[in-house]
Coordinates of C-alpha atoms in Angstrom, one line a residue:
Chain A
G6 CA -99.5 26.3 -54.6
A7 CA -99.1 22.7 -56.1
V8 CA -100.4 19.4 -53.2
V9 CA -99.2 16.8 -53.0
S10 CA -100.0 14.0 -50.5
Q11 CA -98.1 11.9 -48.5
H12 CA -99.6 7.9 -46.8
P13 CA -100.0 6.8 -44.5
S14 CA -98.7 10.6 -42.4
W15 CA -97.5 7.9 -39.5
V16 CA -96.4 4.3 -39.4
I17 CA -95.6 2.0 -36.6
C18 CA -94.1 -1.2 -37.4
K19 CA -91.4 -3.9 -35.9
S20 CA -88.1 -4.4 -36.5
G21 CA -87.2 -6.9 -39.8
T22 CA -90.7 -6.2 -41.4
S23 CA -91.1 -3.8 -44.8
V24 CA -92.8 0.5 -45.2
K25 CA -94.4 1.4 -48.4
I26 CA -94.3 5.4 -47.9
E27 CA -97.0 6.7 -50.9
C28 CA -95.9 9.9 -52.0
R29 CA -98.4 11.6 -54.7
S30 CA -99.2 14.9 -56.8
L31 CA -102.3 15.9 -57.0
D32 CA -102.8 18.5 -58.9
F33 CA -99.2 18.6 -61.1
Q34 CA -97.4 15.8 -62.7
A35 CA -94.2 15.4 -61.2
T36 CA -91.4 14.5 -63.3
T37 CA -88.6 14.3 -60.8
M38 CA -89.5 13.9 -57.3
F39 CA -87.6 13.7 -53.9
W40 CA -87.4 11.8 -50.7
Y41 CA -86.2 13.2 -47.7
R42 CA -85.6 12.0 -44.0
Q43 CA -85.3 14.5 -40.6
F44 CA -84.4 13.6 -37.7
P45 CA -85.9 14.7 -34.5
K46 CA -83.6 18.6 -34.1
Q47 CA -82.3 17.9 -37.7
S48 CA -82.2 19.8 -41.3
L49 CA -83.7 17.8 -43.6
M50 CA -80.9 15.5 -45.7
L51 CA -82.0 14.3 -49.2
M52 CA -81.9 10.7 -49.8
A53 CA -82.8 10.4 -53.1
T54 CA -84.0 11.6 -56.7
S55 CA -86.0 9.5 -58.5
N56 CA -87.3 10.8 -62.1
E57 CA -90.2 9.0 -64.3
G58 CA -90.2 6.2 -65.6
S59 CA -85.6 6.3 -65.2
K60 CA -83.6 3.9 -61.6
A61 CA -83.5 6.7 -58.9
T62 CA -80.0 8.2 -57.7
Y63 CA -79.1 8.3 -54.0
E64 CA -77.0 10.6 -51.9
Q65 CA -74.2 9.5 -50.3
G66 CA -74.3 7.0 -47.9
V67 CA -77.7 5.5 -48.7
E68 CA -78.3 2.1 -49.1
K69 CA -80.3 1.2 -52.5
D70 CA -81.4 -2.2 -51.2
K71 CA -83.2 -1.3 -47.9
F72 CA -84.6 2.2 -49.0
L73 CA -86.1 1.0 -52.7
I74 CA -87.8 3.8 -54.4
N75 CA -90.2 3.3 -58.0
H76 CA -91.4 6.2 -59.8
A77 CA -93.6 4.7 -62.5
S78 CA -96.1 7.3 -63.0
L79 CA -95.7 11.3 -63.1
T80 CA -97.9 11.2 -60.1
L81 CA -96.8 8.7 -58.4
S82 CA -93.3 7.8 -55.9
T83 CA -93.2 5.3 -53.2
L84 CA -90.1 4.5 -50.7
T85 CA -90.3 0.9 -49.2
V86 CA -87.7 0.7 -46.5
T87 CA -87.2 -2.9 -45.8
S88 CA -85.9 -4.8 -43.5
A89 CA -87.3 -1.4 -40.8
H90 CA -84.7 -1.4 -37.6
P91 CA -85.3 1.5 -34.6
E92 CA -82.3 3.6 -35.9
D93 CA -84.8 4.0 -39.8
S94 CA -87.5 6.0 -37.9
S95 CA -87.7 9.4 -38.8
F96 CA -89.8 12.0 -40.2
Y97 CA -89.7 10.7 -44.7
I98 CA -90.6 13.4 -46.2
C99 CA -91.4 13.8 -50.0
S100 CA -91.8 16.7 -52.3
G101 CA -92.1 17.1 -56.3
T102 CA -91.3 19.4 -59.9
G103 CA -92.5 19.4 -62.2
G104 CA -95.1 19.6 -65.1
Q105 CA -96.3 23.4 -65.3
L106 CA -94.6 24.9 -61.8
I107 CA -92.7 27.3 -62.0
S108 CA -88.9 26.1 -62.7
Y109 CA -87.4 25.0 -59.9
E110 CA -89.7 24.7 -57.5
Q111 CA -90.2 21.9 -54.8
Y112 CA -93.3 21.3 -53.1
F113 CA -93.3 19.5 -50.2
G114 CA -95.8 16.4 -48.7
P115 CA -96.5 17.0 -45.5
G116 CA -94.7 13.8 -44.0
T117 CA -94.9 10.6 -42.6
R118 CA -93.3 9.4 -39.5
L119 CA -92.2 6.4 -39.2
T120 CA -91.4 4.6 -35.6
V121 CA -90.4 1.3 -35.5
T122 CA -90.6 -0.9 -32.5
Chain B
E1 CA -70.1 19.5 -51.3
D2 CA -72.1 21.7 -50.9
K3 CA -73.0 24.0 -48.2
V4 CA -76.0 25.7 -46.0
V5 CA -75.2 27.1 -42.3
Q6 CA -77.6 29.2 -40.8
S7 CA -77.6 31.6 -37.9
P8 CA -78.7 31.7 -35.6
L9 CA -79.7 27.8 -34.5
S10 CA -82.7 28.8 -32.3
L11 CA -83.6 32.6 -30.9
V12 CA -86.7 33.3 -28.6
V13 CA -88.2 37.5 -29.1
H14 CA -91.7 39.1 -28.1
E15 CA -94.4 39.7 -30.3
G16 CA -94.2 42.4 -31.6
D17 CA -89.9 42.3 -32.1
T18 CA -88.5 42.1 -35.1
V19 CA -86.1 39.5 -36.3
T20 CA -83.1 38.8 -38.8
L21 CA -82.3 34.9 -39.8
N22 CA -79.4 34.6 -42.0
C23 CA -77.9 32.2 -44.3
S24 CA -75.0 31.8 -45.7
Y25 CA -73.6 28.7 -48.7
E26 CA -71.1 27.9 -50.5
V27 CA -72.5 25.5 -53.8
T28 CA -71.4 24.8 -57.0
N29 CA -73.0 26.5 -60.1
F30 CA -75.0 28.2 -57.9
R31 CA -79.0 28.5 -59.3
S32 CA -81.2 29.7 -56.3
L33 CA -81.6 30.2 -52.8
L34 CA -85.3 29.4 -50.9
W35 CA -86.5 29.7 -47.6
Y36 CA -89.4 27.3 -46.4
K37 CA -91.2 27.7 -42.9
Q38 CA -91.5 24.7 -41.3
E39 CA -93.7 23.9 -38.1
K40 CA -94.6 20.2 -37.5
K41 CA -95.2 18.3 -40.9
A42 CA -93.8 19.6 -44.1
P43 CA -91.9 22.7 -45.2
T44 CA -93.4 25.3 -46.7
F45 CA -92.5 27.5 -49.0
L46 CA -91.9 31.1 -48.1
F47 CA -89.9 32.8 -51.6
M48 CA -86.8 31.3 -53.6
L49 CA -84.2 33.7 -54.6
T50 CA -82.1 34.2 -57.7
S51 CA -80.8 37.2 -58.4
S52 CA -78.9 40.1 -56.0
G53 CA -80.1 42.9 -54.2
I54 CA -84.0 42.3 -54.8
E55 CA -85.7 42.4 -51.8
K56 CA -88.7 39.7 -51.6
K57 CA -91.8 40.1 -49.5
S58 CA -94.9 39.0 -48.3
G59 CA -96.1 40.7 -45.6
R60 CA -93.9 40.8 -42.7
L61 CA -91.9 38.8 -44.1
S62 CA -89.3 39.5 -46.5
S63 CA -85.6 38.4 -48.1
I64 CA -82.8 39.3 -50.1
L65 CA -79.6 37.8 -51.4
D66 CA -76.4 38.7 -51.9
K67 CA -74.7 36.9 -54.3
K68 CA -71.2 38.2 -53.7
E69 CA -71.1 37.2 -50.2
L70 CA -72.8 34.0 -50.6
F71 CA -75.1 34.9 -48.3
S72 CA -78.9 35.6 -47.0
I73 CA -81.5 36.6 -44.6
L74 CA -84.4 36.7 -44.1
N75 CA -86.3 39.1 -42.0
I76 CA -89.7 38.6 -40.0
T77 CA -91.4 42.6 -38.5
A78 CA -93.4 43.0 -36.0
T79 CA -93.6 39.1 -35.0
Q80 CA -96.7 37.1 -33.8
T81 CA -96.9 33.7 -31.8
G82 CA -97.8 32.2 -34.9
D83 CA -94.1 32.1 -36.7
S84 CA -92.9 30.4 -34.3
A85 CA -91.4 28.0 -36.4
I86 CA -88.4 26.5 -37.8
Y87 CA -87.3 28.6 -40.8
L88 CA -85.3 27.2 -43.5
C89 CA -82.8 28.1 -46.1
A90 CA -82.1 26.2 -49.0
V91 CA -79.6 26.3 -51.7
R92 CA -80.0 24.6 -55.1
G93 CA -77.2 24.3 -57.3
G94 CA -75.4 21.7 -59.8
S95 CA -76.9 20.6 -63.4
N96 CA -80.8 19.3 -61.0
Y97 CA -83.1 20.2 -58.8
K98 CA -81.5 19.2 -56.0
L99 CA -81.6 21.4 -52.9
T100 CA -79.6 21.9 -50.2
F101 CA -80.9 22.5 -46.1
G102 CA -79.5 24.2 -43.3
K103 CA -80.3 23.3 -40.5
G104 CA -82.5 25.4 -39.7
T105 CA -82.7 28.1 -37.1
L106 CA -85.1 27.9 -34.5
L107 CA -88.2 30.6 -33.9
T108 CA -90.1 30.4 -31.0
V109 CA -92.0 34.1 -30.6
N110 CA -93.9 34.5 -26.8
P111 CA -97.2 36.6 -26.0

């Protein structure tokens, strides 16, 4: 299947700082990328959808000024958690679709575990 | 609001048992239903179902969709300890590629 990578795989930061997470599609062009958040023992919650070259569409309740998403190329999307707080500690997962993938298939990155102290 | 409900939320079985995981959904403009297996990292794709009554099979795993009753089941036969994971059901609806996930079923297979 198609490969999506994320970097870093885990990060610890202090409260008030910003953290950037990268999501790359390695062998396909991801015209659409999705960012999810997963709290312990909870399911994946979609945060936002981004199409290459366009502004991201955020789900209800997700602060667009806090979670900055950039999808400037067909292989890279970034999520920046600004002024992080302990309640932002979570598992962040991206997924991508597009290019030559079978219609509607999404491939997930390995996730980034963020801990805010 | 689109909704996906999975049951049971958790299940403990012994190796060799057969399990059935359930997923029911309410979604506007249904497009497809997907099953994923999640171990410690991100989900890995298992099946995508779009048509009713057609079983998809991969080794000991199989799945089927009933679009009239709005549910799907995932069967795992002759379970192994390596099947222990969270199994996620997701439904795609609407005009974009957005997936709505259920809470998952935590399957534990004991030796």
